JSON list of C-alpha atoms in Angstrom, two decimals:
[
{"chain": "A", "resi": 1223, "resn": "MET", "atom": "CA", "xyz": [-5.23, 2.00, -26.55]},
{"chain": "A", "resi": 1224, "resn": "THR", "atom": "CA", "xyz": [-1.75, 0.40, -26.23]},
{"chain": "A", "resi": 1225, "resn": "LEU", "atom": "CA", "xyz": [-0.91, -0.91, -22.52]},
{"chain": "A", "resi": 1226, "resn": "VAL", "atom": "CA", "xyz": [2.78, -0.40, -21.69]},
{"chain": "A", "resi": 1227, "resn": "ALA", "atom": "CA", "xyz": [3.67, -3.51, -19.68]},
{"chain": "A", "resi": 1228, "resn": "GLY", "atom": "CA", "xyz": [6.76, -3.84, -18.25]},
{"chain": "A", "resi": 1229, "resn": "VAL", "atom": "CA", "xyz": [8.41, -7.32, -17.35]},
{"chain": "A", "resi": 1230, "resn": "VAL", "atom": "CA", "xyz": [11.50, -7.60, -15.04]},
{"chain": "A", "resi": 1231, "resn": "ALA", "atom": "CA", "xyz": [13.98, -9.26, -17.14]},
{"chain": "A", "resi": 1232, "resn": "VAL", "atom": "CA", "xyz": [16.49, -10.56, -14.78]},
{"chain": "A", "resi": 1233, "resn": "GLN", "atom": "CA", "xyz": [15.43, -14.27, -14.81]},
{"chain": "A", "resi": 1234, "resn": "GLY", "atom": "CA", "xyz": [12.32, -16.20, -15.35]},
{"chain": "A", "resi": 1235, "resn": "ASP", "atom": "CA", "xyz": [9.91, -16.84, -18.03]},
{"chain": "A", "resi": 1236, "resn": "VAL", "atom": "CA", "xyz": [10.08, -13.28, -19.61]},
{"chain": "A", "resi": 1237, "resn": "SER", "atom": "CA", "xyz": [8.58, -14.12, -22.97]},
{"chain": "A", "resi": 1238, "resn": "GLU", "atom": "CA", "xyz": [5.99, -16.43, -21.78]},
{"chain": "A", "resi": 1239, "resn": "HIS", "atom": "CA", "xyz": [4.75, -13.69, -19.55]},
{"chain": "A", "resi": 1240, "resn": "ALA", "atom": "CA", "xyz": [4.88, -11.06, -22.47]},
{"chain": "A", "resi": 1241, "resn": "ASP", "atom": "CA", "xyz": [2.54, -13.32, -24.44]},
{"chain": "A", "resi": 1242, "resn": "ALA", "atom": "CA", "xyz": [0.11, -13.91, -21.69]},
{"chain": "A", "resi": 1243, "resn": "ILE", "atom": "CA", "xyz": [0.01, -10.15, -21.07]},
{"chain": "A", "resi": 1244, "resn": "ARG", "atom": "CA", "xyz": [-0.66, -9.75, -24.99]},
{"chain": "A", "resi": 1245, "resn": "ARG", "atom": "CA", "xyz": [-3.23, -12.29, -24.65]},
{"chain": "A", "resi": 1246, "resn": "ALA", "atom": "CA", "xyz": [-4.89, -10.82, -21.83]},
{"chain": "A", "resi": 1247, "resn": "ALA", "atom": "CA", "xyz": [-5.15, -7.18, -23.36]},
{"chain": "A", "resi": 1248, "resn": "ALA", "atom": "CA", "xyz": [-6.30, -8.78, -26.70]},
{"chain": "A", "resi": 1249, "resn": "ALA", "atom": "CA", "xyz": [-9.29, -10.30, -24.92]},
{"chain": "A", "resi": 1250, "resn": "HIS", "atom": "CA", "xyz": [-10.01, -6.47, -23.77]},
{"chain": "A", "resi": 1251, "resn": "GLY", "atom": "CA", "xyz": [-9.65, -5.16, -27.20]},
{"chain": "A", "resi": 1252, "resn": "GLU", "atom": "CA", "xyz": [-6.05, -3.44, -26.04]},
{"chain": "A", "resi": 1253, "resn": "ASP", "atom": "CA", "xyz": [-2.76, -3.91, -27.49]},
{"chain": "A", "resi": 1254, "resn": "ALA", "atom": "CA", "xyz": [0.14, -4.37, -25.06]},
{"chain": "A", "resi": 1255, "resn": "GLU", "atom": "CA", "xyz": [3.61, -2.95, -25.56]},
{"chain": "A", "resi": 1256, "resn": "VAL", "atom": "CA", "xyz": [6.07, -5.05, -23.39]},
{"chain": "A", "resi": 1257, "resn": "ARG", "atom": "CA", "xyz": [9.19, -3.78, -22.44]},
{"chain": "A", "resi": 1258, "resn": "GLU", "atom": "CA", "xyz": [11.88, -5.72, -20.59]},
{"chain": "A", "resi": 1259, "resn": "ILE", "atom": "CA", "xyz": [13.27, -4.10, -17.62]},
{"chain": "A", "resi": 1260, "resn": "ARG", "atom": "CA", "xyz": [16.78, -4.60, -16.63]},
{"chain": "A", "resi": 1261, "resn": "THR", "atom": "CA", "xyz": [17.94, -1.06, -15.67]},
{"chain": "A", "resi": 1262, "resn": "SER", "atom": "CA", "xyz": [16.18, 1.55, -14.09]},
{"chain": "A", "resi": 1263, "resn": "GLY", "atom": "CA", "xyz": [14.41, 4.52, -15.95]},
{"chain": "A", "resi": 1264, "resn": "VAL", "atom": "CA", "xyz": [11.84, 1.89, -17.65]},
{"chain": "A", "resi": 1265, "resn": "VAL", "atom": "CA", "xyz": [9.34, 1.37, -14.71]},
{"chain": "A", "resi": 1266, "resn": "PRO", "atom": "CA", "xyz": [8.08, 4.84, -14.71]},
{"chain": "A", "resi": 1267, "resn": "ASP", "atom": "CA", "xyz": [6.78, 4.56, -18.38]},
{"chain": "A", "resi": 1268, "resn": "CYS", "atom": "CA", "xyz": [4.82, 1.48, -17.39]},
{"chain": "A", "resi": 1269, "resn": "ASP", "atom": "CA", "xyz": [1.05, 0.90, -16.85]},
{"chain": "A", "resi": 1270, "resn": "VAL", "atom": "CA", "xyz": [1.62, -2.32, -15.18]},
{"chain": "A", "resi": 1271, "resn": "LEU", "atom": "CA", "xyz": [4.46, -4.36, -14.21]},
{"chain": "A", "resi": 1272, "resn": "LEU", "atom": "CA", "xyz": [5.43, -8.07, -13.96]},
{"chain": "A", "resi": 1273, "resn": "LEU", "atom": "CA", "xyz": [7.92, -9.61, -11.36]},
{"chain": "A", "resi": 1274, "resn": "PRO", "atom": "CA", "xyz": [8.59, -13.12, -12.78]},
{"chain": "A", "resi": 1275, "resn": "GLY", "atom": "CA", "xyz": [10.17, -16.24, -10.91]},
{"chain": "A", "resi": 1276, "resn": "GLY", "atom": "CA", "xyz": [13.82, -17.21, -10.77]},
{"chain": "A", "resi": 1277, "resn": "GLU", "atom": "CA", "xyz": [16.17, -17.06, -8.00]},
{"chain": "A", "resi": 1278, "resn": "SER", "atom": "CA", "xyz": [15.03, -14.52, -5.38]},
{"chain": "A", "resi": 1279, "resn": "THR", "atom": "CA", "xyz": [18.33, -13.46, -3.88]},
{"chain": "A", "resi": 1280, "resn": "THR", "atom": "CA", "xyz": [19.84, -12.82, -7.40]},
{"chain": "A", "resi": 1281, "resn": "ILE", "atom": "CA", "xyz": [16.45, -10.86, -8.55]},
{"chain": "A", "resi": 1282, "resn": "SER", "atom": "CA", "xyz": [16.44, -8.77, -5.35]},
{"chain": "A", "resi": 1283, "resn": "ARG", "atom": "CA", "xyz": [20.30, -7.69, -5.52]},
{"chain": "A", "resi": 1284, "resn": "HIS", "atom": "CA", "xyz": [19.75, -6.91, -9.38]},
{"chain": "A", "resi": 1285, "resn": "LEU", "atom": "CA", "xyz": [16.77, -4.73, -8.64]},
{"chain": "A", "resi": 1286, "resn": "ALA", "atom": "CA", "xyz": [18.66, -2.74, -5.53]},
{"chain": "A", "resi": 1287, "resn": "GLY", "atom": "CA", "xyz": [21.94, -2.55, -7.54]},
{"chain": "A", "resi": 1288, "resn": "GLU", "atom": "CA", "xyz": [20.18, -0.93, -10.52]},
{"chain": "A", "resi": 1289, "resn": "GLY", "atom": "CA", "xyz": [17.68, 1.13, -8.69]},
{"chain": "A", "resi": 1290, "resn": "ILE", "atom": "CA", "xyz": [14.55, -0.49, -9.90]},
{"chain": "A", "resi": 1291, "resn": "ASP", "atom": "CA", "xyz": [13.38, -1.49, -6.33]},
{"chain": "A", "resi": 1292, "resn": "ALA", "atom": "CA", "xyz": [12.61, 2.22, -5.61]},
{"chain": "A", "resi": 1293, "resn": "GLU", "atom": "CA", "xyz": [10.92, 2.60, -9.13]},
{"chain": "A", "resi": 1294, "resn": "ILE", "atom": "CA", "xyz": [8.79, -0.65, -8.37]},
{"chain": "A", "resi": 1295, "resn": "ARG", "atom": "CA", "xyz": [7.68, 0.87, -4.67]},
{"chain": "A", "resi": 1296, "resn": "ASP", "atom": "CA", "xyz": [6.64, 4.09, -6.28]},
{"chain": "A", "resi": 1297, "resn": "HIS", "atom": "CA", "xyz": [4.64, 2.11, -8.94]},
{"chain": "A", "resi": 1298, "resn": "VAL", "atom": "CA", "xyz": [2.76, 0.30, -6.48]},
{"chain": "A", "resi": 1299, "resn": "ALA", "atom": "CA", "xyz": [2.24, 3.31, -4.36]},
{"chain": "A", "resi": 1300, "resn": "ALA", "atom": "CA", "xyz": [0.63, 5.25, -7.24]},
{"chain": "A", "resi": 1301, "resn": "GLY", "atom": "CA", "xyz": [-1.80, 2.44, -7.49]},
{"chain": "A", "resi": 1302, "resn": "LYS", "atom": "CA", "xyz": [-0.49, 0.84, -10.73]},
{"chain": "A", "resi": 1303, "resn": "PRO", "atom": "CA", "xyz": [-1.08, -2.98, -11.09]},
{"chain": "A", "resi": 1304, "resn": "LEU", "atom": "CA", "xyz": [1.78, -5.44, -10.16]},
{"chain": "A", "resi": 1305, "resn": "LEU", "atom": "CA", "xyz": [1.98, -9.12, -10.72]},
{"chain": "A", "resi": 1306, "resn": "ALA", "atom": "CA", "xyz": [4.48, -11.11, -8.96]},
{"chain": "A", "resi": 1307, "resn": "THR", "atom": "CA", "xyz": [4.70, -14.68, -9.56]},
{"chain": "A", "resi": 1308, "resn": "CYS", "atom": "CA", "xyz": [6.74, -17.48, -7.65]},
{"chain": "A", "resi": 1309, "resn": "ALA", "atom": "CA", "xyz": [10.21, -15.91, -7.02]},
{"chain": "A", "resi": 1310, "resn": "GLY", "atom": "CA", "xyz": [8.62, -12.39, -7.50]},
{"chain": "A", "resi": 1311, "resn": "LEU", "atom": "CA", "xyz": [6.13, -13.00, -4.74]},
{"chain": "A", "resi": 1312, "resn": "ILE", "atom": "CA", "xyz": [9.06, -13.62, -2.36]},
{"chain": "A", "resi": 1313, "resn": "VAL", "atom": "CA", "xyz": [10.74, -10.17, -3.42]},
{"chain": "A", "resi": 1314, "resn": "ALA", "atom": "CA", "xyz": [7.51, -8.33, -3.31]},
{"chain": "A", "resi": 1315, "resn": "SER", "atom": "CA", "xyz": [6.96, -9.60, 0.16]},
{"chain": "A", "resi": 1316, "resn": "THR", "atom": "CA", "xyz": [7.43, -7.86, 3.77]},
{"chain": "A", "resi": 1317, "resn": "ASP", "atom": "CA", "xyz": [9.42, -11.24, 4.80]},
{"chain": "A", "resi": 1318, "resn": "ALA", "atom": "CA", "xyz": [11.02, -13.79, 3.18]},
{"chain": "A", "resi": 1319, "resn": "LYS", "atom": "CA", "xyz": [12.58, -15.30, 6.15]},
{"chain": "A", "resi": 1320, "resn": "ASP", "atom": "CA", "xyz": [15.95, -15.20, 4.54]},
{"chain": "A", "resi": 1321, "resn": "ASP", "atom": "CA", "xyz": [18.40, -12.15, 4.99]},
{"chain": "A", "resi": 1322, "resn": "ARG", "atom": "CA", "xyz": [19.72, -12.59, 1.48]},
{"chain": "A", "resi": 1323, "resn": "VAL", "atom": "CA", "xyz": [16.70, -11.41, 0.07]},
{"chain": "A", "resi": 1324, "resn": "ALA", "atom": "CA", "xyz": [16.15, -7.65, -0.25]},
{"chain": "A", "resi": 1325, "resn": "THR", "atom": "CA", "xyz": [12.25, -7.53, -0.25]},
{"chain": "A", "resi": 1326, "resn": "LEU", "atom": "CA", "xyz": [10.49, -4.73, -1.72]},
{"chain": "A", "resi": 1327, "resn": "ASP", "atom": "CA", "xyz": [8.06, -4.59, 1.03]},
{"chain": "A", "resi": 1328, "resn": "VAL", "atom": "CA", "xyz": [4.96, -3.90, -1.12]},
{"chain": "A", "resi": 1329, "resn": "LEU", "atom": "CA", "xyz": [2.89, -6.97, -0.36]},
{"chain": "A", "resi": 1330, "resn": "ASP", "atom": "CA", "xyz": [2.14, -7.56, 3.34]},
{"chain": "A", "resi": 1331, "resn": "VAL", "atom": "CA", "xyz": [3.05, -11.40, 3.67]},
{"chain": "A", "resi": 1332, "resn": "THR", "atom": "CA", "xyz": [5.52, -13.68, 5.14]},
{"chain": "A", "resi": 1333, "resn": "VAL", "atom": "CA", "xyz": [7.05, -16.31, 2.71]},
{"chain": "A", "resi": 1334, "resn": "ASP", "atom": "CA", "xyz": [8.45, -19.74, 3.31]},
{"chain": "A", "resi": 1335, "resn": "ARG", "atom": "CA", "xyz": [10.90, -20.23, 0.14]},
{"chain": "A", "resi": 1336, "resn": "ASN", "atom": "CA", "xyz": [10.74, -23.38, -1.86]},
{"chain": "A", "resi": 1337, "resn": "ALA", "atom": "CA", "xyz": [8.34, -24.78, 0.70]},
{"chain": "A", "resi": 1338, "resn": "PHE", "atom": "CA", "xyz": [6.53, -27.19, -1.78]},
{"chain": "A", "resi": 1339, "resn": "GLY", "atom": "CA", "xyz": [9.71, -28.83, -2.55]},
{"chain": "A", "resi": 1340, "resn": "ARG", "atom": "CA", "xyz": [12.51, -29.08, -5.00]},
{"chain": "A", "resi": 1341, "resn": "GLN", "atom": "CA", "xyz": [12.39, -29.36, -8.75]},
{"chain": "A", "resi": 1342, "resn": "VAL", "atom": "CA", "xyz": [11.52, -32.86, -8.70]},
{"chain": "A", "resi": 1343, "resn": "ASP", "atom": "CA", "xyz": [8.68, -32.04, -6.60]},
{"chain": "A", "resi": 1344, "resn": "SER", "atom": "CA", "xyz": [6.91, -29.98, -9.08]},
{"chain": "A", "resi": 1345, "resn": "PHE", "atom": "CA", "xyz": [3.24, -30.44, -9.85]},
{"chain": "A", "resi": 1346, "resn": "GLU", "atom": "CA", "xyz": [0.45, -29.23, -11.69]},
{"chain": "A", "resi": 1347, "resn": "ALA", "atom": "CA", "xyz": [-3.13, -28.75, -9.97]},
{"chain": "A", "resi": 1348, "resn": "PRO", "atom": "CA", "xyz": [-6.44, -27.29, -10.81]},
{"chain": "A", "resi": 1349, "resn": "LEU", "atom": "CA", "xyz": [-6.89, -24.36, -8.68]},
{"chain": "A", "resi": 1350, "resn": "ASP", "atom": "CA", "xyz": [-10.10, -22.48, -7.59]},
{"chain": "A", "resi": 1351, "resn": "VAL", "atom": "CA", "xyz": [-9.21, -18.85, -7.74]},
{"chain": "A", "resi": 1352, "resn": "ASP", "atom": "CA", "xyz": [-11.45, -15.91, -6.68]},
{"chain": "A", "resi": 1353, "resn": "GLY", "atom": "CA", "xyz": [-12.70, -14.04, -9.70]},
{"chain": "A", "resi": 1354, "resn": "LEU", "atom": "CA", "xyz": [-12.16, -17.05, -12.25]},
{"chain": "A", "resi": 1355, "resn": "ASP", "atom": "CA", "xyz": [-15.27, -19.28, -13.13]},
{"chain": "A", "resi": 1356, "resn": "ASP", "atom": "CA", "xyz": [-13.53, -22.32, -13.65]},
{"chain": "A", "resi": 1357, "resn": "PRO", "atom": "CA", "xyz": [-10.34, -23.87, -12.07]},
{"chain": "A", "resi": 1358, "resn": "PHE", "atom": "CA", "xyz": [-7.07, -22.68, -13.19]},
{"chain": "A", "resi": 1359, "resn": "PRO", "atom": "CA", "xyz": [-4.37, -25.01, -14.04]},
{"chain": "A", "resi": 1360, "resn": "ALA", "atom": "CA", "xyz": [-1.46, -23.92, -11.72]},
{"chain": "A", "resi": 1361, "resn": "VAL", "atom": "CA", "xyz": [1.94, -25.12, -12.33]},
{"chain": "A", "resi": 1362, "resn": "PHE", "atom": "CA", "xyz": [4.19, -25.25, -8.99]},
{"chain": "A", "resi": 1363, "resn": "ILE", "atom": "CA", "xyz": [8.04, -25.15, -9.42]},
{"chain": "A", "resi": 1364, "resn": "ARG", "atom": "CA", "xyz": [10.10, -24.87, -6.24]},
{"chain": "A", "resi": 1365, "resn": "ALA", "atom": "CA", "xyz": [7.02, -22.94, -5.11]},
{"chain": "A", "resi": 1366, "resn": "PRO", "atom": "CA", "xyz": [7.08, -20.71, -2.02]},
{"chain": "A", "resi": 1367, "resn": "VAL", "atom": "CA", "xyz": [4.43, -21.06, 0.75]},
{"chain": "A", "resi": 1368, "resn": "ILE", "atom": "CA", "xyz": [2.78, -18.05, 1.98]},
{"chain": "A", "resi": 1369, "resn": "ASP", "atom": "CA", "xyz": [2.79, -18.57, 5.90]},
{"chain": "A", "resi": 1370, "resn": "GLU", "atom": "CA", "xyz": [1.23, -15.19, 6.95]},
{"chain": "A", "resi": 1371, "resn": "VAL", "atom": "CA", "xyz": [-0.86, -12.60, 5.45]},
{"chain": "A", "resi": 1372, "resn": "GLY", "atom": "CA", "xyz": [-1.58, -9.04, 6.63]},
{"chain": "A", "resi": 1373, "resn": "GLU", "atom": "CA", "xyz": [-4.92, -7.83, 7.57]},
{"chain": "A", "resi": 1374, "resn": "ASP", "atom": "CA", "xyz": [-5.54, -5.69, 4.21]},
{"chain": "A", "resi": 1375, "resn": "VAL", "atom": "CA", "xyz": [-4.24, -9.03, 2.04]},
{"chain": "A", "resi": 1376, "resn": "ALA", "atom": "CA", "xyz": [-7.06, -10.95, 0.27]},
{"chain": "A", "resi": 1377, "resn": "VAL", "atom": "CA", "xyz": [-6.37, -14.64, -0.17]},
{"chain": "A", "resi": 1378, "resn": "LEU", "atom": "CA", "xyz": [-7.56, -15.29, -3.85]},
{"chain": "A", "resi": 1379, "resn": "ALA", "atom": "CA", "xyz": [-6.50, -19.12, -3.72]},
{"chain": "A", "resi": 1380, "resn": "GLU", "atom": "CA", "xyz": [-5.31, -21.85, -1.42]},
{"chain": "A", "resi": 1381, "resn": "TRP", "atom": "CA", "xyz": [-3.73, -25.29, -2.07]},
{"chain": "A", "resi": 1382, "resn": "GLU", "atom": "CA", "xyz": [-4.13, -27.76, 0.84]},
{"chain": "A", "resi": 1383, "resn": "GLY", "atom": "CA", "xyz": [-5.17, -25.12, 3.02]},
{"chain": "A", "resi": 1384, "resn": "ARG", "atom": "CA", "xyz": [-2.43, -22.79, 2.38]},
{"chain": "A", "resi": 1385, "resn": "PRO", "atom": "CA", "xyz": [-2.39, -19.35, 0.42]},
{"chain": "A", "resi": 1386, "resn": "VAL", "atom": "CA", "xyz": [-0.90, -19.76, -2.98]},
{"chain": "A", "resi": 1387, "resn": "ALA", "atom": "CA", "xyz": [-2.56, -16.51, -4.42]},
{"chain": "A", "resi": 1388, "resn": "VAL", "atom": "CA", "xyz": [-3.10, -13.20, -2.78]},
{"chain": "A", "resi": 1389, "resn": "GLN", "atom": "CA", "xyz": [-3.77, -9.69, -3.47]},
{"chain": "A", "resi": 1390, "resn": "GLU", "atom": "CA", "xyz": [-3.25, -6.51, -1.71]},
{"chain": "A", "resi": 1391, "resn": "GLY", "atom": "CA", "xyz": [-4.15, -3.55, -3.40]},
{"chain": "A", "resi": 1392, "resn": "SER", "atom": "CA", "xyz": [-2.85, -3.20, -6.98]},
{"chain": "A", "resi": 1393, "resn": "VAL", "atom": "CA", "xyz": [-0.44, -6.26, -6.33]},
{"chain": "A", "resi": 1394, "resn": "VAL", "atom": "CA", "xyz": [-1.44, -9.82, -7.23]},
{"chain": "A", "resi": 1395, "resn": "ALA", "atom": "CA", "xyz": [0.98, -12.57, -6.20]},
{"chain": "A", "resi": 1396, "resn": "THR", "atom": "CA", "xyz": [1.20, -16.18, -6.79]},
{"chain": "A", "resi": 1397, "resn": "SER", "atom": "CA", "xyz": [3.05, -18.98, -5.38]},
{"chain": "A", "resi": 1398, "resn": "PHE", "atom": "CA", "xyz": [2.66, -20.86, -8.92]},
{"chain": "A", "resi": 1399, "resn": "HIS", "atom": "CA", "xyz": [3.55, -20.23, -12.68]},
{"chain": "A", "resi": 1400, "resn": "PRO", "atom": "CA", "xyz": [0.66, -18.93, -14.47]},
{"chain": "A", "resi": 1401, "resn": "GLU", "atom": "CA", "xyz": [2.83, -17.95, -17.73]},
{"chain": "A", "resi": 1402, "resn": "LEU", "atom": "CA", "xyz": [3.33, -21.93, -18.12]},
{"chain": "A", "resi": 1403, "resn": "THR", "atom": "CA", "xyz": [-0.02, -22.41, -19.33]},
{"chain": "A", "resi": 1404, "resn": "ASP", "atom": "CA", "xyz": [-2.00, -21.28, -22.39]},
{"chain": "A", "resi": 1405, "resn": "ASP", "atom": "CA", "xyz": [-4.36, -19.60, -19.77]},
{"chain": "A", "resi": 1406, "resn": "PRO", "atom": "CA", "xyz": [-4.18, -15.79, -19.52]},
{"chain": "A", "resi": 1407, "resn": "ARG", "atom": "CA", "xyz": [-6.74, -15.47, -16.79]},
{"chain": "A", "resi": 1408, "resn": "VAL", "atom": "CA", "xyz": [-4.29, -14.70, -13.91]},
{"chain": "A", "resi": 1409, "resn": "HIS", "atom": "CA", "xyz": [-2.71, -11.85, -16.02]},
{"chain": "A", "resi": 1410, "resn": "ASP", "atom": "CA", "xyz": [-6.16, -10.79, -16.74]},
{"chain": "A", "resi": 1411, "resn": "LEU", "atom": "CA", "xyz": [-7.23, -10.84, -13.19]},
{"chain": "A", "resi": 1412, "resn": "ALA", "atom": "CA", "xyz": [-4.12, -8.94, -12.27]},
{"chain": "A", "resi": 1413, "resn": "PHE", "atom": "CA", "xyz": [-4.03, -6.19, -14.91]},
{"chain": "A", "resi": 1414, "resn": "PHE", "atom": "CA", "xyz": [-7.76, -5.83, -16.00]},
{"chain": "A", "resi": 1415, "resn": "GLU", "atom": "CA", "xyz": [-10.25, -7.75, -13.79]},
{"chain": "A", "resi": 1416, "resn": "SER", "atom": "CA", "xyz": [-9.10, -6.89, -10.02]},
{"chain": "A", "resi": 1417, "resn": "VAL", "atom": "CA", "xyz": [-11.03, -9.02, -7.53]},
{"chain": "A", "resi": 1418, "resn": "VAL", "atom": "CA", "xyz": [-10.08, -6.43, -4.70]},
{"chain": "A", "resi": 1419, "resn": "ALA", "atom": "CA", "xyz": [-11.73, -3.09, -4.87]}
]
């Protein structure tokens, strides 16, 4: 079976996410065809979606301008998986605390942008994530903090008492960058081994 995986390719680590998706699929005996999403019309053909980091205002503006935002909402409404990382988490949220970000409203969380500090405050930390047997080497770069979670949102991981990985239905989102490691387990969790039924 070939999994069609779409990666929103406005900004962020597109090739790194594509590689992680392929590794996760291979671990399940599947092939992954990765398609880069820059215009509307690609999302409906995808089995899974990935919304990478970057600059959340730029990403949200592009998604709205191209009509990709509505396609992502339809994808999630159909119960298909979405992994949103760093700025992708901000865009996926219901409240980014910033009127410049047109959120997708597919994840019931309130997010504080860049709350972990500037680029120079980036760090890596071993993170205990629900569904993973061993700590995940999480890389935080200008990472957002999840301030509030809705009642249907499961917190999968915390750092210093604050949620940094969550799941609501078919949507998994992280404050950190799982693609910047050689460890595909977060992609595996989002697309193949969902913690939340």
